[in-house]
CSV table of C-alpha atoms and ligand atoms in Angstrom, one decimal:
chain,number,residue,atom,x,y,z
Y,1,MET,CA,116.9,133.1,82.3
Y,2,GLN,CA,117.4,130.3,84.8
Y,3,LEU,CA,114.9,130.2,87.5
Y,4,PRO,CA,116.1,128.6,90.7
Y,5,PHE,CA,113.0,126.6,91.1
Y,6,ALA,CA,112.9,122.9,91.7
Y,7,GLY,CA,109.3,122.0,91.2
Y,8,ALA,CA,109.4,121.8,87.5
Y,9,ASP,CA,112.4,119.6,87.5
Y,10,SER,CA,111.5,116.1,88.8
Y,11,ARG,CA,115.1,115.4,89.6
Y,12,ASP,CA,115.3,118.1,92.2
Y,13,SER,CA,111.8,117.7,93.7
Y,14,ARG,CA,112.4,114.3,95.1
Y,15,PHE,CA,113.0,115.5,98.6
Y,16,GLU,CA,110.4,118.2,99.0
Y,17,CYS,CA,107.7,118.2,101.5
Y,18,ASN,CA,104.2,117.6,100.1
Y,19,ILE,CA,102.8,120.3,102.2
Y,20,CYS,CA,105.2,123.3,102.3
Y,21,LEU,CA,106.7,122.3,98.9
Y,22,ASP,CA,110.1,123.3,100.4
Y,23,HIS,CA,113.1,121.1,101.1
Y,24,VAL,CA,112.0,118.7,103.7
Y,25,ASN,CA,112.8,119.5,107.3
Y,26,GLU,CA,112.8,116.8,110.0
Y,27,PRO,CA,111.6,114.3,107.3
Y,28,VAL,CA,109.0,111.7,108.1
Y,29,VAL,CA,107.4,109.3,105.7
Y,30,THR,CA,104.0,107.8,106.0
Y,31,ARG,CA,103.2,104.1,105.5
Y,32,CYS,CA,101.9,105.0,102.1
Y,33,GLY,CA,105.3,106.4,101.2
Y,34,HIS,CA,104.6,110.1,101.2
Y,35,LEU,CA,107.2,112.5,102.5
Y,36,PHE,CA,106.6,115.4,104.8
Y,37,CYS,CA,108.3,117.7,107.2
Y,38,TRP,CA,107.3,116.5,110.7
Y,39,PRO,CA,106.0,120.0,111.7
Y,40,CYS,CA,104.0,120.2,108.5
Y,41,LEU,CA,102.4,116.8,108.8
Y,42,TYR,CA,101.8,117.2,112.5
Y,43,ARG,CA,99.9,120.4,111.9
Y,44,TRP,CA,97.7,118.6,109.3
Y,45,LEU,CA,97.0,115.7,111.6
Y,46,ASN,CA,96.3,118.0,114.4
Y,47,THR,CA,93.6,119.8,112.5
Y,48,ASN,CA,91.1,116.9,112.6
Y,49,HIS,CA,92.6,114.9,109.7
Y,50,THR,CA,93.4,111.3,109.8
Y,51,GLU,CA,94.4,110.7,106.2
Y,52,CYS,CA,97.5,111.3,104.0
Y,53,PRO,CA,97.2,114.7,102.2
Y,54,VAL,CA,98.5,113.1,99.0
Y,55,CYS,CA,96.7,109.8,98.7
Y,56,LYS,CA,94.1,109.7,101.6
Y,57,ALA,CA,95.5,106.6,103.2
Y,58,GLY,CA,95.1,106.5,106.9
Y,59,VAL,CA,97.9,108.2,108.9
Y,60,SER,CA,98.4,108.9,112.5
Y,61,CYS,CA,101.2,110.5,114.5
Y,62,ASP,CA,102.2,107.1,115.7
Y,63,ASN,CA,102.6,105.3,112.4
Y,64,VAL,CA,104.9,107.7,110.6
Y,65,ILE,CA,108.6,106.7,110.1
Y,66,PRO,CA,111.3,109.3,110.6
Y,67,LEU,CA,114.1,109.4,108.1
Y,68,TYR,CA,117.6,109.9,109.3
Y,69,GLY,CA,120.0,110.9,106.5
Y,70,ARG,CA,123.7,110.7,106.7
Y,71,GLY,CA,125.5,113.7,108.1
Y,72,GLN,CA,122.4,115.5,109.4
Y,73,ASP,CA,123.2,117.6,112.3
Y,74,PRO,CA,122.4,115.8,115.5
Y,75,VAL,CA,121.0,118.9,117.2
Y,76,ASP,CA,117.9,118.3,119.3
Y,77,PRO,CA,115.1,119.3,117.0
Y,78,ARG,CA,113.3,120.9,119.9
Y,79,THR,CA,116.0,123.5,120.3
Y,80,LYS,CA,116.5,123.9,116.5
Y,81,THR,CA,113.1,125.2,115.4
Y,82,VAL,CA,111.8,128.3,117.0
Y,83,ASP,CA,108.1,128.0,115.9
Y,84,ARG,CA,108.0,124.5,117.3
Y,85,SER,CA,107.3,125.6,120.8
Y,86,ALA,CA,104.9,128.3,119.6
Y,87,GLU,CA,102.7,125.7,117.8
Y,88,ASN,CA,103.2,123.0,120.4
Y,89,ILE,CA,104.6,120.5,117.9
Y,90,PRO,CA,105.9,117.5,119.8
Y,91,GLU,CA,109.2,115.8,119.0
Y,92,ARG,CA,109.3,113.7,115.9
Y,93,PRO,CA,108.4,110.1,116.5
Y,94,THR,CA,111.4,107.8,116.8
Y,95,ALA,CA,111.9,104.8,114.5
Y,96,GLU,CA,111.1,101.2,115.3
Y,97,ARG,CA,114.0,98.8,115.5
Y,98,PRO,CA,112.8,95.4,114.3
Y,99,ARG,CA,114.9,92.5,115.3
Y,100,ALA,CA,117.5,91.4,112.7
Y,101,GLU,CA,116.7,88.3,110.8
Y,102,ARG,CA,118.5,85.4,112.4
Y,103,PRO,CA,121.4,84.2,110.2
Y,104,ARG,CA,120.7,80.6,109.1
Y,105,GLY,CA,123.4,78.2,108.0
Y,106,VAL,CA,126.2,80.7,108.5
Y,107,PHE,CA,128.2,79.1,111.2
Y,108,GLY,CA,130.9,81.7,111.8
Y,109,GLU,CA,128.5,84.6,112.2
Y,110,GLY,CA,127.5,83.4,115.6
Y,111,PHE,CA,130.7,84.6,117.2
Y,112,GLY,CA,130.1,88.3,116.7
Y,113,PHE,CA,126.6,88.5,117.9
Y,114,GLY,CA,126.3,85.5,120.1
Y,115,GLY,CA,125.2,85.5,123.7
Y,116,GLY,CA,123.3,88.5,124.8
Y,117,GLY,CA,119.7,87.8,125.5
Y,118,GLY,CA,117.9,87.9,128.7
Y,119,GLY,CA,119.3,86.8,132.0
Y,120,GLY,CA,120.4,83.3,131.5
Y,121,ALA,CA,122.3,83.3,128.3
Y,122,ASN,CA,125.4,85.1,129.7
Y,123,GLU,CA,125.7,82.6,132.6
Y,124,PHE,CA,126.7,79.4,130.9
Y,125,ALA,CA,130.4,79.2,130.3
Y,126,GLN,CA,131.3,78.3,126.7
Y,127,GLY,CA,134.5,76.3,127.1
Y,128,GLY,CA,136.8,79.3,127.7
Y,129,MET,CA,135.2,81.4,125.0
Y,130,THR,CA,134.0,84.8,126.2
Y,131,ILE,CA,130.7,85.9,125.0
Y,132,THR,CA,130.0,89.6,124.8
Y,133,ALA,CA,126.5,90.7,125.2
Y,134,GLY,CA,125.9,92.2,121.8
Y,135,PHE,CA,122.9,93.9,120.4
Y,136,GLY,CA,121.4,90.7,119.0
Y,137,PHE,CA,118.9,89.1,121.2
Y,138,PHE,CA,118.9,85.4,120.3
Y,139,PRO,CA,121.8,83.0,120.7
Y,140,SER,CA,123.5,82.1,117.5
Y,141,LEU,CA,123.4,78.7,115.9
Y,142,PHE,CA,126.8,78.1,117.3
Y,143,ALA,CA,125.7,79.0,120.8
Y,144,LEU,CA,122.7,76.8,120.4
Y,145,GLN,CA,124.9,73.8,119.5
Y,146,PHE,CA,127.2,74.5,122.4
Y,147,GLN,CA,124.3,74.8,124.7
Y,148,ARG,CA,123.0,71.4,123.7
Y,149,PHE,CA,126.3,69.6,124.1
Y,150,THR,CA,127.0,71.1,127.5
Y,151,SER,CA,123.3,70.7,128.4
Y,152,ALA,CA,123.3,74.1,129.9
Y,153,PRO,CA,120.1,75.6,131.2
Y,154,ALA,CA,118.1,77.1,128.5
Y,155,GLY,CA,118.1,80.6,129.8
Y,156,ALA,CA,116.7,83.0,127.2
Y,157,GLN,CA,115.5,80.8,124.4
Y,158,ALA,CA,113.6,82.6,121.7
Y,159,PRO,CA,110.7,80.7,120.1
Y,160,ALA,CA,112.9,80.2,117.0
Y,161,ASP,CA,115.2,77.9,119.1
Y,162,SER,CA,112.5,75.5,120.1
Y,163,GLU,CA,111.5,75.3,116.5
Y,164,ASP,CA,115.0,74.4,115.6
Y,165,ALA,CA,115.0,71.7,118.3
Y,166,ALA,CA,111.8,70.3,116.9
Y,167,GLN,CA,113.3,70.2,113.5
Y,168,GLN,CA,116.4,68.4,114.7
Y,169,ALA,CA,114.3,65.9,116.6
Y,170,MET,CA,112.3,65.3,113.5
Y,171,LEU,CA,115.5,64.8,111.5
Y,172,SER,CA,116.9,62.2,113.9
Y,173,ARG,CA,113.5,60.4,113.8
Y,174,ILE,CA,113.7,60.2,110.1
Y,175,LEU,CA,117.3,59.0,110.1
Y,176,LEU,CA,116.3,56.4,112.7
Y,177,ALA,CA,113.4,55.2,110.5
Y,178,LEU,CA,115.7,55.1,107.5
Y,179,GLY,CA,118.3,53.1,109.4
Y,180,THR,CA,115.7,50.6,110.6
Y,181,PHE,CA,114.5,50.2,107.0
Y,182,VAL,CA,118.0,49.5,105.7
Y,183,VAL,CA,118.7,47.0,108.5
Y,184,ALA,CA,115.3,45.3,107.7
Y,185,CYS,CA,116.3,45.1,104.0
Y,186,LEU,CA,119.6,43.5,104.8
Y,187,LEU,CA,118.0,41.0,107.0
Y,188,LEU,CA,115.2,40.1,104.7
Y,189,PHE,CA,117.0,39.9,101.3
X,1,MET,CA,109.1,135.5,104.6
X,2,SER,CA,106.2,133.5,106.1
X,3,ALA,CA,105.8,129.9,105.3
X,4,VAL,CA,102.5,130.7,103.5
X,5,ALA,CA,104.2,133.3,101.3
X,6,LYS,CA,107.0,131.0,100.6
X,7,ARG,CA,104.7,128.3,99.5
X,8,LEU,CA,102.7,130.7,97.3
X,9,GLN,CA,105.9,131.9,95.7
X,10,SER,CA,106.9,128.4,94.9
X,11,GLU,CA,103.5,127.6,93.4
X,12,LEU,CA,103.8,130.8,91.3
X,13,MET,CA,107.1,129.6,90.0
X,14,SER,CA,105.8,126.2,89.1
X,15,LEU,CA,102.8,127.7,87.3
X,16,MET,CA,105.1,130.0,85.3
X,17,MET,CA,107.3,127.1,84.4
X,18,ALA,CA,104.3,125.0,83.4
X,19,GLY,CA,103.0,127.8,81.2
X,20,ASP,CA,99.6,126.1,80.9
X,21,ASP,CA,97.2,127.9,78.5
X,22,ASP,CA,94.2,126.2,79.9
X,23,ALA,CA,94.8,127.1,83.5
X,24,SER,CA,96.8,130.1,84.6
X,25,ALA,CA,97.0,132.2,87.8
X,26,PHE,CA,98.9,135.2,89.0
X,27,PRO,CA,98.9,137.2,92.3
X,28,SER,CA,97.8,140.8,92.3
X,29,GLU,CA,100.6,143.4,92.1
X,30,ASP,CA,100.5,144.4,95.7
X,31,ASN,CA,99.2,141.3,97.5
X,32,LEU,CA,100.7,137.8,97.2
X,33,PHE,CA,97.6,136.5,99.0
X,34,GLU,CA,95.1,137.6,96.3
X,35,TRP,CA,95.3,135.9,93.0
X,36,SER,CA,93.3,136.0,89.8
X,37,ALA,CA,93.1,132.9,87.7
X,38,THR,CA,91.8,132.0,84.3
X,39,ILE,CA,90.6,128.6,83.2
X,40,ARG,CA,89.5,127.4,79.8
X,41,GLY,CA,86.8,124.7,79.2
X,42,SER,CA,88.1,121.4,77.9
X,43,LYS,CA,87.9,120.3,74.3
X,44,GLY,CA,85.0,118.2,73.4
X,45,THR,CA,82.7,119.6,76.1
X,46,VAL,CA,80.0,122.2,76.0
X,47,TYR,CA,82.5,124.6,77.7
X,48,GLU,CA,85.1,124.1,75.0
X,49,ASP,CA,87.0,127.3,74.3
X,50,LEU,CA,85.1,129.3,76.9
X,51,CYS,CA,87.3,131.2,79.4
X,52,TYR,CA,86.4,132.1,82.9
X,53,GLU,CA,88.2,134.4,85.3
X,54,LEU,CA,88.3,133.5,89.0
X,55,SER,CA,89.6,135.1,92.2
X,56,MET,CA,91.5,133.1,94.8
X,57,SER,CA,92.1,134.5,98.3
X,58,PHE,CA,94.6,132.8,100.6
X,59,ASN,CA,95.0,133.3,104.3
X,60,ASP,CA,97.5,132.4,107.0
X,61,GLU,CA,96.1,128.9,107.2
X,62,TYR,CA,96.9,127.9,103.7
X,63,PRO,CA,97.5,125.1,102.7
X,64,TYR,CA,95.9,123.6,105.8
X,65,LYS,CA,92.7,125.4,104.8
X,66,ALA,CA,91.5,125.8,101.2
X,67,PRO,CA,91.7,129.3,99.6
X,68,LYS,CA,88.4,131.1,98.9
X,69,ILE,CA,87.6,130.8,95.3
X,70,MET,CA,84.9,132.7,93.3
X,71,PHE,CA,84.0,133.0,89.6
X,72,ARG,CA,84.6,136.6,88.5
X,73,THR,CA,83.1,136.1,85.1
X,74,PRO,CA,79.4,135.0,85.3
X,75,CYS,CA,79.3,131.2,84.9
X,76,PHE,CA,76.2,129.3,83.9
X,77,HIS,CA,76.8,125.9,85.6
X,78,PRO,CA,74.9,123.6,87.9
X,79,ASN,CA,77.4,124.1,90.7
X,80,VAL,CA,78.0,127.8,90.5
X,81,ASP,CA,75.5,130.4,91.8
X,82,GLU,CA,74.8,133.9,90.4
X,83,HIS,CA,77.4,135.5,92.7
X,84,GLY,CA,80.2,133.1,91.5
X,85,ASN,CA,80.2,130.9,94.6
X,86,ILE,CA,81.3,127.4,93.8
X,87,CYS,CA,80.1,124.1,95.3
X,88,LEU,CA,83.1,121.7,95.0
X,89,ASP,CA,83.9,119.2,97.7
X,90,ILE,CA,87.7,119.6,97.4
X,91,LEU,CA,87.3,123.3,98.3
X,92,LYS,CA,85.4,122.4,101.4
X,93,GLU,CA,85.4,119.1,103.4
X,94,LYS,CA,87.6,117.2,101.0
X,95,TRP,CA,90.4,119.8,101.0
X,96,SER,CA,93.9,118.5,101.4
X,97,ALA,CA,97.1,120.4,102.3
X,98,ALA,CA,98.8,118.7,99.3
X,99,TYR,CA,96.5,120.4,96.8
X,100,SER,CA,97.8,123.4,95.0
X,101,VAL,CA,96.6,126.3,92.8
X,102,LEU,CA,97.2,124.2,89.8
X,103,SER,CA,95.4,121.2,91.1
X,104,ILE,CA,92.4,123.4,92.1
X,105,LEU,CA,92.3,124.9,88.6
X,106,GLN,CA,92.4,121.5,87.1
X,107,SER,CA,89.6,120.3,89.3
X,108,LEU,CA,87.5,123.3,88.3
X,109,ARG,CA,88.1,122.6,84.7
X,110,SER,CA,86.8,119.1,85.2
X,111,LEU,CA,83.9,120.3,87.2
X,112,LEU,CA,82.8,122.4,84.2
X,113,SER,CA,82.3,119.4,82.0
X,114,ASP,CA,81.4,117.0,84.8
X,115,PRO,CA,79.0,118.8,87.2
X,116,ASN,CA,77.9,117.2,90.5
X,117,PRO,CA,74.1,116.8,90.2
X,118,ASP,CA,73.7,116.2,93.9
X,119,SER,CA,74.3,119.7,95.1
X,120,PRO,CA,73.1,122.2,92.4
X,121,LEU,CA,73.5,125.9,93.1
X,122,ASN,CA,71.9,126.7,89.8
X,123,GLN,CA,68.7,124.6,89.4
X,124,VAL,CA,68.0,125.9,85.9
X,125,ALA,CA,71.4,124.8,84.7
X,126,ALA,CA,71.1,121.5,86.6
X,127,ASN,CA,67.7,120.7,84.9
X,128,LEU,CA,69.0,121.7,81.5
X,129,TRP,CA,72.2,119.6,81.7
X,130,GLN,CA,70.5,116.4,80.5
X,131,ASP,CA,70.0,118.0,77.0
X,132,GLN,CA,73.5,119.0,76.0
X,133,THR,CA,72.4,120.7,72.7
X,134,GLN,CA,69.9,122.9,74.5
X,135,TYR,CA,72.4,123.4,77.3
X,136,LYS,CA,75.1,124.6,74.9
X,137,LYS,CA,72.6,127.0,73.3
X,138,GLU,CA,71.6,128.5,76.7
X,139,LEU,CA,75.2,128.7,77.8
X,140,LEU,CA,76.3,130.6,74.8
X,141,THR,CA,73.4,133.0,75.0
X,142,ARG,CA,74.1,133.7,78.7
X,143,ASN,CA,77.8,134.0,78.2
X,144,ALA,CA,77.7,136.1,75.0
X,145,ALA,CA,77.9,139.4,76.9
X,146,ALA,CA,80.3,138.6,79.6
X,147,VAL,CA,82.6,135.8,78.7
X,148,VAL,CA,86.0,136.6,77.4
X,149,SER,CA,86.0,134.3,74.5
X,150,SER,CA,89.2,132.8,73.4
X,151,ARG,CA,90.1,134.1,69.9
E,201,ZN,ZN1,107.0,120.8,105.0
E,202,ZN,ZN1,100.0,108.9,101.1
């Protein structure tokens, strides 16, 4: 007899909620990596608990991460679950969107994501090149170079840019010292 | 089916699949919320091969609240009183919604051989625990009548 039960088979139990033991619904994952349905975890946290039911790590409603799988129906969860309103379960927390790592040394990539930023970045003309305000925040390497050559006002410079500038200044100082040394050598010997 | 019934059903399935001889549980015929369970003492302990029957009552708040668990067979143990009430932190303030029937039964098995001396419900058993030879003697005398011995 084949029992249609997943728990005994570890391959099938991967995406089950640790509280209701059913397939996870509106999945959220804690910082300690434990998976729950949002309504299940909310109810646990809302009954005077501040720790993960599985490993006792600290958990709060604000530090769980929602999981968005591919092809999940985009229905508003508030309209989807009936007992949500009955139990006063708030909407699942939304995910954080950390800034993407700035591409270093890849010259061409600047084109796609360049510009953007706060107020200033869009204003300086880039020699006929149109810059679209993309989702990236900081100007690309390319834009940075451009900006320096045209000595445009540094509109929205991220801290990373001044760091770059400092590095470049350091580099030119080293080159200058090296050049002086070579000249001195030539003169002396 | 309610969420609680669904979870209990899924736990029952996994218990049946596990087929553990040392810890088993089954709901009563007419009520999915009332279970009876059997645990067997671990090898190498004074409770070795002794079997105990327990009752487990679940309510609508399971698994957010622990089920009510009692020994049905008299159990001579520092943390079990004469009515079968159990003093075990995970069934009270340390309960977690991720615990299950199986994890409770496993905890109870380890409680048997590893009593908590800080909160004795049976002072006689607690005092006697130091001397394991005497304890075993007393345990067997007390259990002789009631305990369903395993083969
Ligand atoms: Zn769940
Ligand atoms: Zn955890």
